Amino acid sequence: MTVRRSAAALAASAVLCVGVAPAALADTAPPSPSAPPVIPSGLHGKKDPTYDGVWRQSFALLAQDTVGVKPAAQAVDWLVGQQCANGSFPAFRADTSKDCDATAYIDSNATAAAVQALAALGGHDDSVKKAVGWLKSVQNEDGGWSSNPGGAMDSGTDANSTAIVISALTAAGEKPAETKSKAGKSPYEALLSFQLGCTAEPATDRGAFAFQPAGGKLVANADATAAAALAGLGTGTAVVPSGTDAPATALTCPAAAAADPAAGAAAAAQGAAGYLAEALKKDGHLTALTPGADQPTADTGNTADAVIALAAAGHKQSAAGALEWLKANSAAWAKDSPAALGTLVLAAHATGTDPKSFGGTDLVAALNATGPAPQGADTGATEVDSEKKEPSGGQNLWWIIGAGAAAGMGIGILLSGRRKKNQL
């Protein structure tokens, strides 16, 4: 779920944080391997999986399952085999004959993605239960999660990690509102603390979510907003196509008091959908200002996330323009990328679009080609009946930090985003 960089200064400040703290990076960031690891035969994708192996595998398997393709047993076994003894999933574990140790980058996002995929596939209750138990054990006192709980890159609760864990809990049959921290805080309380409310300026940012406060201020972040919308709606990226369709509307102000946490989260999700719909109107897609660029460029990954979120909220017509833009402009972004292709498959499914003919591309065939062949003779896209598929629960660099933000926070955002939006 790419972020919307709202100003050149924000992107520059993130780079500055890295630039001014090379020693900190050297001491705390997972080291880049001197040579890419051998790509396991069961893994989807041929690029270095060090920072995104579990993430991209989870998206590939979830997308295949969602459209009726049975993933290769070898691919599923690879994902299950990545799990650590304590239930967590690292970003990638090259040697599964050794258990995870202190050097492993334990990843709440990868764990949550794996939970969603394995819960959807079925038959992996033990793995799902262990993963959920670990997620609960590393919940922060405010009710939320960081991307690297207790690790060197733990920068505290962020909206993205909290949202994807909420979606994972839902997929596993848990009740997020009842998953409270030792301080008695629920995940919804943590998540909603990141929403820009009725006093947000500019007013068009109302309903958006921030990744984390930047310089003490909440800054609208499309990545966080899409993830939060799905969490609030009680789903993940495998969205059952909605039977209703209405234009998304802005956050209702003043906001009415919710009867319970889940209802409050659902209302917040609709406000988030309103923000995303408005943000898509200008160009028909989201944009991002990348480091070194003078002008914002198209943000394909976050646009796909926004389409999924809007469809989940029952606003397919608000997503229609962006969906057409993705059909015409996403091929280069998604080429040979399991996570990107998986995201597009899920966007097609959420909107009731044929993934076999997405802007002239058979997305499922392209996804299947990135890994071991699926099971069964028919490995093409077969859109499943939405009545048979329950919501399964439920990705680019995050540069949303203010000038002068701490280097640690900047580094944490960078590493949290290293696997998201599919290695752009």
Tab-separated table of C-alpha atoms in Angstrom:
chain	number	residue	atom	x	y	z
A	1	MET	CA	0.000	0.000	0.000
A	2	THR	CA	3.138	3.898	-2.112
A	3	VAL	CA	2.756	7.067	-0.318
A	4	ARG	CA	1.643	10.411	-1.520
A	5	ARG	CA	4.555	12.765	-1.028
A	6	SER	CA	2.896	16.081	-0.375
A	7	ALA	CA	5.869	18.405	-0.808
A	8	ALA	CA	9.406	18.388	-2.095
A	9	ALA	CA	10.648	19.486	1.302
A	10	LEU	CA	9.236	16.377	2.934
A	11	ALA	CA	10.988	14.062	0.530
A	12	ALA	CA	14.196	16.013	0.820
A	13	SER	CA	14.095	15.910	4.606
A	14	ALA	CA	13.866	12.116	4.574
A	15	VAL	CA	16.940	11.932	2.382
A	16	LEU	CA	18.629	14.391	4.697
A	17	CYS	CA	17.895	12.184	7.681
A	18	VAL	CA	19.749	9.352	6.012
A	19	GLY	CA	22.483	11.636	4.818
A	20	VAL	CA	23.213	13.133	8.196
A	21	ALA	CA	23.295	9.826	10.016
A	22	PRO	CA	25.453	7.358	8.060
A	23	ALA	CA	26.748	5.852	11.277
A	24	ALA	CA	23.252	5.160	12.514
A	25	LEU	CA	22.343	3.522	9.248
A	26	ALA	CA	25.448	1.373	9.309
A	27	ASP	CA	24.733	0.235	12.846
A	28	THR	CA	21.015	-0.431	12.600
A	29	ALA	CA	19.874	-1.040	9.035
A	30	PRO	CA	19.795	-4.607	7.743
A	31	PRO	CA	22.980	-4.926	5.697
A	32	SER	CA	22.694	-5.246	1.954
A	33	PRO	CA	24.130	-8.585	0.890
A	34	SER	CA	27.340	-8.405	-1.102
A	35	ALA	CA	25.780	-10.772	-3.632
A	36	PRO	CA	22.079	-11.448	-4.178
A	37	PRO	CA	20.913	-14.646	-2.511
A	38	VAL	CA	19.941	-17.620	-4.593
A	39	ILE	CA	16.248	-17.333	-5.437
A	40	PRO	CA	14.395	-20.323	-3.925
A	41	SER	CA	12.495	-22.405	-6.462
A	42	GLY	CA	9.203	-21.975	-4.616
A	43	LEU	CA	9.384	-18.176	-4.471
A	44	HIS	CA	7.575	-15.898	-6.873
A	45	GLY	CA	9.782	-13.301	-8.540
A	46	LYS	CA	13.425	-13.277	-9.561
A	47	LYS	CA	14.633	-10.134	-7.812
A	48	ASP	CA	16.525	-10.071	-4.517
A	49	PRO	CA	13.972	-11.099	-1.868
A	50	THR	CA	15.954	-9.862	1.150
A	51	TYR	CA	13.479	-7.137	2.029
A	52	ASP	CA	10.240	-8.331	0.468
A	53	GLY	CA	10.245	-12.124	-0.005
A	54	VAL	CA	7.388	-12.926	2.352
A	55	TRP	CA	5.447	-9.811	1.341
A	56	ARG	CA	5.474	-10.536	-2.388
A	57	GLN	CA	4.806	-14.237	-1.922
A	58	SER	CA	1.800	-13.468	0.254
A	59	PHE	CA	0.340	-11.110	-2.331
A	60	ALA	CA	0.946	-13.557	-5.163
A	61	LEU	CA	-0.758	-16.440	-3.356
A	62	LEU	CA	-3.628	-14.291	-2.092
A	63	ALA	CA	-4.315	-12.947	-5.585
A	64	GLN	CA	-4.205	-16.420	-7.152
A	65	ASP	CA	-6.595	-17.808	-4.569
A	66	THR	CA	-8.951	-14.859	-4.895
A	67	VAL	CA	-9.513	-15.496	-8.610
A	68	GLY	CA	-9.787	-19.258	-8.332
A	69	VAL	CA	-6.265	-20.355	-9.184
A	70	LYS	CA	-4.811	-22.981	-6.843
A	71	PRO	CA	-1.236	-21.953	-5.995
A	72	ALA	CA	1.591	-24.439	-6.368
A	73	ALA	CA	2.095	-26.508	-3.227
A	74	GLN	CA	5.786	-25.639	-3.439
A	75	ALA	CA	4.967	-21.935	-3.277
A	76	VAL	CA	2.695	-22.339	-0.270
A	77	ASP	CA	5.244	-24.532	1.496
A	78	TRP	CA	7.905	-21.868	0.915
A	79	LEU	CA	5.780	-19.246	2.633
A	80	VAL	CA	4.911	-21.493	5.577
A	81	GLY	CA	8.582	-22.396	5.923
A	82	GLN	CA	9.550	-18.757	6.410
A	83	GLN	CA	7.823	-18.571	9.782
A	84	CYS	CA	9.988	-18.259	12.867
A	85	ALA	CA	9.535	-20.442	15.947
A	86	ASN	CA	7.880	-17.562	17.819
A	87	GLY	CA	5.206	-17.230	15.118
A	88	SER	CA	6.556	-14.134	13.377
A	89	PHE	CA	7.633	-13.882	9.754
A	90	PRO	CA	10.813	-12.064	8.777
A	91	ALA	CA	11.010	-10.100	5.555
A	92	PHE	CA	13.007	-13.057	4.197
A	93	ARG	CA	14.823	-16.008	5.720
A	94	ALA	CA	17.448	-17.447	3.394
A	95	ASP	CA	18.396	-20.419	5.580
A	96	THR	CA	15.310	-22.047	7.042
A	97	SER	CA	17.387	-24.814	8.646
A	98	LYS	CA	18.313	-22.236	11.287
A	99	ASP	CA	15.749	-20.502	13.416
A	100	CYS	CA	15.427	-16.732	13.348
A	101	ASP	CA	17.906	-14.929	15.585
A	102	ALA	CA	18.555	-11.365	16.683
A	103	THR	CA	19.882	-10.422	13.245
A	104	ALA	CA	16.619	-11.266	11.468
A	105	TYR	CA	14.455	-8.300	10.478
A	106	ILE	CA	11.219	-9.414	12.097
A	107	ASP	CA	8.400	-7.742	10.273
A	108	SER	CA	4.843	-7.147	11.471
A	109	ASN	CA	3.782	-6.186	7.927
A	110	ALA	CA	5.167	-9.391	6.405
A	111	THR	CA	3.585	-11.399	9.221
A	112	ALA	CA	0.204	-9.758	8.690
A	113	ALA	CA	0.375	-10.305	4.928
A	114	ALA	CA	1.248	-13.974	5.445
A	115	VAL	CA	-1.688	-14.360	7.831
A	116	GLN	CA	-4.081	-13.006	5.214
A	117	ALA	CA	-2.736	-15.315	2.516
A	118	LEU	CA	-2.629	-18.459	4.654
A	119	ALA	CA	-6.055	-17.796	6.169
A	120	ALA	CA	-7.527	-17.434	2.686
A	121	LEU	CA	-5.855	-20.609	1.402
A	122	GLY	CA	-7.023	-22.656	4.378
A	123	GLY	CA	-5.379	-25.681	5.932
A	124	HIS	CA	-2.768	-23.687	7.841
A	125	ASP	CA	-4.534	-22.977	11.101
A	126	ASP	CA	-1.480	-23.657	13.247
A	127	SER	CA	0.689	-21.205	11.328
A	128	VAL	CA	-2.040	-18.563	11.387
A	129	LYS	CA	-2.657	-19.057	15.102
A	130	LYS	CA	1.045	-18.761	15.932
A	131	ALA	CA	1.395	-15.635	13.816
A	132	VAL	CA	-1.627	-13.995	15.428
A	133	GLY	CA	-0.269	-14.888	18.858
A	134	TRP	CA	3.009	-13.173	18.022
A	135	LEU	CA	1.251	-10.080	16.681
A	136	LYS	CA	-0.718	-9.802	19.888
A	137	SER	CA	2.458	-10.194	21.937
A	138	VAL	CA	4.119	-7.188	20.270
A	139	GLN	CA	1.134	-4.835	20.350
A	140	ASN	CA	2.139	-1.402	21.622
A	141	GLU	CA	0.534	0.151	24.680
A	142	ASP	CA	-1.399	2.596	22.492
A	143	GLY	CA	-3.072	-0.384	20.797
A	144	GLY	CA	-1.119	-0.225	17.530
A	145	TRP	CA	1.930	-1.769	15.894
A	146	SER	CA	5.255	-0.721	14.415
A	147	SER	CA	6.795	-2.428	11.403
A	148	ASN	CA	9.781	-3.869	13.304
A	149	PRO	CA	8.491	-4.497	16.834
A	150	GLY	CA	11.302	-4.356	19.365
A	151	GLY	CA	13.930	-4.215	16.631
A	152	ALA	CA	16.519	-1.631	15.722
A	153	MET	CA	14.097	-0.012	13.269
A	154	ASP	CA	11.179	0.214	15.704
A	155	SER	CA	10.024	3.830	15.362
A	156	GLY	CA	6.766	3.337	17.226
A	157	THR	CA	3.210	2.800	16.125
A	158	ASP	CA	2.380	3.775	12.553
A	159	ALA	CA	-0.914	3.748	10.706
A	160	ASN	CA	0.148	1.364	7.936
A	161	SER	CA	1.421	-1.387	10.214
A	162	THR	CA	-1.575	-1.023	12.521
A	163	ALA	CA	-4.006	-1.174	9.609
A	164	ILE	CA	-2.549	-4.286	7.998
A	165	VAL	CA	-2.444	-6.075	11.353
A	166	ILE	CA	-6.106	-5.208	11.923
A	167	SER	CA	-6.883	-6.713	8.519
A	168	ALA	CA	-4.893	-9.824	9.419
A	169	LEU	CA	-6.712	-10.227	12.730
A	170	THR	CA	-10.019	-9.999	10.910
A	171	ALA	CA	-8.906	-12.574	8.341
A	172	ALA	CA	-7.947	-14.937	11.159
A	173	GLY	CA	-11.378	-14.658	12.754
A	174	GLU	CA	-10.290	-12.374	15.585
A	175	LYS	CA	-12.173	-9.289	16.782
A	176	PRO	CA	-9.778	-6.324	16.563
A	177	ALA	CA	-11.869	-4.217	18.939
A	178	GLU	CA	-11.283	-6.837	21.620
A	179	THR	CA	-7.556	-7.202	20.937
A	180	LYS	CA	-6.446	-4.751	23.575
A	181	SER	CA	-2.993	-3.809	24.773
A	182	LYS	CA	-1.795	-4.142	28.333
A	183	ALA	CA	-2.890	-0.528	28.774
A	184	GLY	CA	-6.405	-1.418	27.636
A	185	LYS	CA	-6.169	0.280	24.223
A	186	SER	CA	-7.649	-1.260	21.083
A	187	PRO	CA	-6.122	-1.217	17.596
A	188	TYR	CA	-8.929	1.047	16.421
A	189	GLU	CA	-8.001	3.664	19.007
A	190	ALA	CA	-4.437	3.695	17.726
A	191	LEU	CA	-5.480	3.763	14.072
A	192	LEU	CA	-7.989	6.581	14.418
A	193	SER	CA	-5.402	8.744	16.165
A	194	PHE	CA	-3.741	9.134	12.747
A	195	GLN	CA	-6.813	10.463	10.928
A	196	LEU	CA	-6.962	14.116	9.915
A	197	GLY	CA	-10.308	15.291	11.221
A	198	CYS	CA	-12.667	18.192	10.699
A	199	THR	CA	-10.074	20.829	11.622
A	200	ALA	CA	-7.524	19.648	9.048
A	201	GLU	CA	-6.106	22.236	6.671
A	202	PRO	CA	-6.476	22.234	3.778
A	203	ALA	CA	-10.031	21.002	4.079
A	204	THR	CA	-9.443	18.544	1.219
A	205	ASP	CA	-7.183	16.559	3.583
A	206	ARG	CA	-10.021	15.812	5.958
A	207	GLY	CA	-10.545	12.091	6.287
A	208	ALA	CA	-7.001	11.220	5.225
A	209	PHE	CA	-4.636	9.269	7.457
A	210	ALA	CA	-1.015	10.059	8.247
A	211	PHE	CA	1.725	7.456	8.456
A	212	GLN	CA	3.055	8.999	11.663
A	213	PRO	CA	3.135	12.583	12.924
A	214	ALA	CA	5.732	14.628	11.052
A	215	GLY	CA	7.184	17.339	13.214
A	216	GLY	CA	4.203	16.972	15.532
A	217	LYS	CA	1.730	17.336	12.673
A	218	LEU	CA	-0.392	14.793	10.833
A	219	VAL	CA	0.356	14.858	7.094
A	220	ALA	CA	-2.040	13.230	4.628
A	221	ASN	CA	-0.613	10.001	3.248
A	222	ALA	CA	-2.472	8.059	0.558
A	223	ASP	CA	-0.737	4.781	1.417
A	224	ALA	CA	-1.803	4.976	5.050
A	225	THR	CA	-5.263	6.161	4.028
A	226	ALA	CA	-5.961	3.213	1.737
A	227	ALA	CA	-4.687	0.699	4.287
A	228	ALA	CA	-6.715	2.319	7.074
A	229	ALA	CA	-9.856	2.311	4.957
A	230	LEU	CA	-9.599	-1.433	4.402
A	231	ALA	CA	-8.941	-2.073	8.084
A	232	GLY	CA	-11.881	0.070	9.130
A	233	LEU	CA	-14.155	-1.753	6.724
A	234	GLY	CA	-13.131	-5.118	8.129
A	235	THR	CA	-11.289	-6.422	5.089
A	236	GLY	CA	-7.892	-6.629	3.490
A	237	THR	CA	-6.891	-6.370	-0.163
A	238	ALA	CA	-8.914	-9.440	-1.181
A	239	VAL	CA	-12.167	-7.507	-1.449
A	240	VAL	CA	-15.474	-9.111	-2.315
A	241	PRO	CA	-17.055	-6.966	-5.066
A	242	SER	CA	-19.716	-4.771	-3.497
A	243	GLY	CA	-23.341	-5.026	-4.520
A	244	THR	CA	-23.786	-1.305	-3.984
A	245	ASP	CA	-22.200	1.638	-5.743
A	246	ALA	CA	-22.430	5.303	-4.783
A	247	PRO	CA	-20.081	8.270	-5.072
A	248	ALA	CA	-17.658	8.647	-2.189
A	249	THR	CA	-18.282	11.672	0.000
A	250	ALA	CA	-16.077	13.779	2.233
A	251	LEU	CA	-15.691	13.142	5.944
A	252	THR	CA	-18.859	14.112	7.755
A	253	CYS	CA	-18.282	17.135	9.991
A	254	PRO	CA	-18.910	17.367	12.800
A	255	ALA	CA	-18.415	13.652	13.190
A	256	ALA	CA	-21.135	11.806	15.043
A	257	ALA	CA	-20.188	9.725	18.035
A	258	ALA	CA	-19.905	6.044	17.180
A	259	ALA	CA	-21.776	3.429	19.142
A	260	ASP	CA	-18.770	1.123	19.290
A	261	PRO	CA	-15.133	1.043	18.095
A	262	ALA	CA	-15.871	-1.005	14.990
A	263	ALA	CA	-18.625	1.389	13.923
A	264	GLY	CA	-16.299	4.329	14.491
A	265	ALA	CA	-13.636	2.676	12.357
A	266	ALA	CA	-16.151	2.006	9.575
A	267	ALA	CA	-17.239	5.661	9.588
A	268	ALA	CA	-13.596	6.761	9.509
A	269	ALA	CA	-13.041	4.423	6.564
A	270	GLN	CA	-15.769	6.166	4.601
A	271	GLY	CA	-14.105	9.509	5.342
A	272	ALA	CA	-10.827	8.029	4.088
A	273	ALA	CA	-12.563	6.878	0.911
A	274	GLY	CA	-13.858	10.412	0.412
A	275	TYR	CA	-10.316	11.780	0.623
A	276	LEU	CA	-9.002	9.211	-1.869
A	277	ALA	CA	-11.804	9.905	-4.333
A	278	GLU	CA	-11.066	13.638	-4.217
A	279	ALA	CA	-7.322	13.074	-4.577
A	280	LEU	CA	-7.887	11.005	-7.723
A	281	LYS	CA	-9.931	13.690	-9.457
A	282	LYS	CA	-7.084	15.989	-10.464
A	283	ASP	CA	-5.089	13.622	-12.692
A	284	GLY	CA	-7.135	10.444	-12.671
A	285	HIS	CA	-4.378	8.874	-10.557
A	286	LEU	CA	-2.288	9.670	-7.501
A	287	THR	CA	1.081	11.354	-7.773
A	288	ALA	CA	4.264	11.339	-5.717
A	289	LEU	CA	7.291	13.587	-5.539
A	290	THR	CA	10.336	11.343	-5.578
A	291	PRO	CA	13.777	12.444	-4.385
A	292	GLY	CA	15.607	14.505	-6.972
A	293	ALA	CA	12.510	15.138	-9.078
A	294	ASP	CA	11.246	18.645	-9.824
A	295	GLN	CA	7.663	17.587	-10.430
A	296	PRO	CA	5.405	14.875	-9.017
A	297	THR	CA	5.137	11.705	-11.059
A	298	ALA	CA	2.419	9.084	-11.301
A	299	ASP	CA	2.136	6.906	-8.213
A	300	THR	CA	0.928	3.633	-9.701
A	301	GLY	CA	1.062	1.525	-6.569
A	302	ASN	CA	-0.947	3.883	-4.396
A	303	THR	CA	-3.421	4.391	-7.214
A	304	ALA	CA	-4.067	0.645	-7.257
A	305	ASP	CA	-4.454	0.655	-3.475
A	306	ALA	CA	-6.919	3.533	-3.698
A	307	VAL	CA	-9.008	1.668	-6.265
A	308	ILE	CA	-9.210	-1.359	-3.959
A	309	ALA	CA	-10.149	0.782	-0.960
A	310	LEU	CA	-12.852	2.667	-2.857
A	311	ALA	CA	-14.324	-0.557	-4.184
A	312	ALA	CA	-14.354	-2.020	-0.686
A	313	ALA	CA	-16.224	1.047	0.560
A	314	GLY	CA	-18.901	0.640	-2.121
A	315	HIS	CA	-17.690	3.454	-4.394
A	316	LYS	CA	-16.669	1.770	-7.650
A	317	GLN	CA	-17.780	4.738	-9.731
A	318	SER	CA	-15.417	6.955	-7.756
A	319	ALA	CA	-12.621	4.521	-8.658
A	320	ALA	CA	-13.609	4.081	-12.312
A	321	GLY	CA	-11.317	6.740	-13.772
A	322	ALA	CA	-8.290	5.495	-11.842
A	323	LEU	CA	-9.087	1.922	-12.851
A	324	GLU	CA	-9.038	2.913	-16.513
A	325	TRP	CA	-5.756	4.765	-15.958
A	326	LEU	CA	-4.254	1.627	-14.418
A	327	LYS	CA	-5.341	-0.439	-17.411
A	328	ALA	CA	-3.481	1.918	-19.721
A	329	ASN	CA	-0.424	2.719	-17.587
A	330	SER	CA	0.461	-0.039	-15.142
A	331	ALA	CA	2.182	-2.585	-17.419
A	332	ALA	CA	5.750	-1.324	-16.993
A	333	TRP	CA	5.309	-0.921	-13.232
A	334	ALA	CA	3.988	-4.443	-12.793
A	335	LYS	CA	6.285	-6.286	-15.203
A	336	ASP	CA	7.694	-9.434	-13.565
A	337	SER	CA	6.703	-8.146	-10.091
A	338	PRO	CA	4.582	-10.633	-8.129
A	339	ALA	CA	3.390	-8.071	-5.589
A	340	ALA	CA	2.482	-5.494	-8.242
A	341	LEU	CA	0.725	-8.050	-10.428
A	342	GLY	CA	-1.031	-9.452	-7.388
A	343	THR	CA	-2.218	-5.979	-6.396
A	344	LEU	CA	-3.613	-5.373	-9.882
A	345	VAL	CA	-5.366	-8.738	-9.876
A	346	LEU	CA	-6.952	-7.798	-6.551
A	347	ALA	CA	-7.936	-4.358	-7.885
A	348	ALA	CA	-9.586	-6.000	-10.872
A	349	HIS	CA	-11.408	-8.471	-8.656
A	350	ALA	CA	-12.605	-5.775	-6.227
A	351	THR	CA	-14.153	-3.778	-9.056
A	352	GLY	CA	-15.676	-6.723	-10.890
A	353	THR	CA	-13.194	-6.346	-13.759
A	354	ASP	CA	-11.893	-9.312	-15.766
A	355	PRO	CA	-8.232	-9.825	-14.774
A	356	LYS	CA	-7.727	-11.844	-17.977
A	357	SER	CA	-8.204	-8.694	-20.013
A	358	PHE	CA	-6.829	-5.758	-18.085
A	359	GLY	CA	-5.739	-3.163	-20.602
A	360	GLY	CA	-4.881	-5.984	-22.984
A	361	THR	CA	-2.954	-7.957	-20.356
A	362	ASP	CA	-3.831	-11.301	-18.778
A	363	LEU	CA	-2.773	-10.383	-15.254
A	364	VAL	CA	-3.209	-13.839	-13.784
A	365	ALA	CA	-1.166	-15.519	-16.510
A	366	ALA	CA	1.556	-12.915	-15.938
A	367	LEU	CA	1.406	-13.518	-12.188
A	368	ASN	CA	1.512	-17.290	-12.598
A	369	ALA	CA	4.619	-16.936	-14.785
A	370	THR	CA	6.579	-15.316	-11.931
A	371	GLY	CA	6.666	-18.527	-9.880
A	372	PRO	CA	6.068	-22.267	-9.910
A	373	ALA	CA	3.134	-23.366	-12.013
A	374	PRO	CA	-0.192	-23.477	-10.129
A	375	GLN	CA	-1.929	-26.777	-9.483
A	376	GLY	CA	-4.425	-28.178	-11.972
A	377	ALA	CA	-4.668	-28.160	-15.727
A	378	ASP	CA	-6.472	-24.825	-15.916
A	379	THR	CA	-4.074	-22.255	-14.553
A	380	GLY	CA	-5.710	-19.292	-16.241
A	381	ALA	CA	-7.748	-16.628	-14.522
A	382	THR	CA	-11.074	-17.997	-13.354
A	383	GLU	CA	-13.160	-15.356	-11.655
A	384	VAL	CA	-14.811	-17.016	-8.664
A	385	ASP	CA	-18.358	-16.360	-7.576
A	386	SER	CA	-18.209	-13.583	-4.994
A	387	GLU	CA	-20.870	-15.373	-2.963
A	388	LYS	CA	-18.443	-18.249	-2.425
A	389	LYS	CA	-15.564	-16.085	-1.311
A	390	GLU	CA	-15.799	-14.383	2.036
A	391	PRO	CA	-13.566	-11.400	2.718
A	392	SER	CA	-10.153	-12.846	3.393
A	393	GLY	CA	-8.860	-9.897	5.354
A	394	GLY	CA	-7.222	-7.582	5.091
A	395	GLN	CA	2.797	-1.733	-0.392
A	396	ASN	CA	8.115	2.542	-2.527
A	397	LEU	CA	9.411	4.439	0.118
A	398	TRP	CA	7.723	6.454	2.827
A	399	TRP	CA	9.062	9.970	2.810
A	400	ILE	CA	6.427	11.704	4.892
A	401	ILE	CA	8.511	13.270	7.603
A	402	GLY	CA	8.880	16.924	8.391
A	403	ALA	CA	12.031	18.947	8.069
A	404	GLY	CA	14.143	18.344	11.124
A	405	ALA	CA	12.495	15.009	12.000
A	406	ALA	CA	14.693	12.563	13.820
A	407	ALA	CA	16.976	10.409	11.673
A	408	GLY	CA	15.674	7.286	13.366
A	409	MET	CA	12.145	7.977	12.235
A	410	GLY	CA	13.292	8.642	8.673
A	411	ILE	CA	15.239	5.398	8.541
A	412	GLY	CA	12.322	3.481	10.007
A	413	ILE	CA	9.989	4.798	7.336
A	414	LEU	CA	12.431	3.908	4.576
A	415	LEU	CA	12.851	0.349	5.784
A	416	SER	CA	9.139	-0.099	6.426
A	417	GLY	CA	8.492	0.831	2.828
A	418	ARG	CA	11.249	-1.183	1.213
A	419	ARG	CA	8.964	-3.991	0.245
A	420	LYS	CA	5.914	-1.888	-0.363
A	421	LYS	CA	4.799	-0.824	-3.753
A	422	ASN	CA	6.712	-3.605	-5.247
A	423	GLN	CA	10.303	-2.498	-5.499
A	424	LEU	CA	9.863	0.719	-7.422
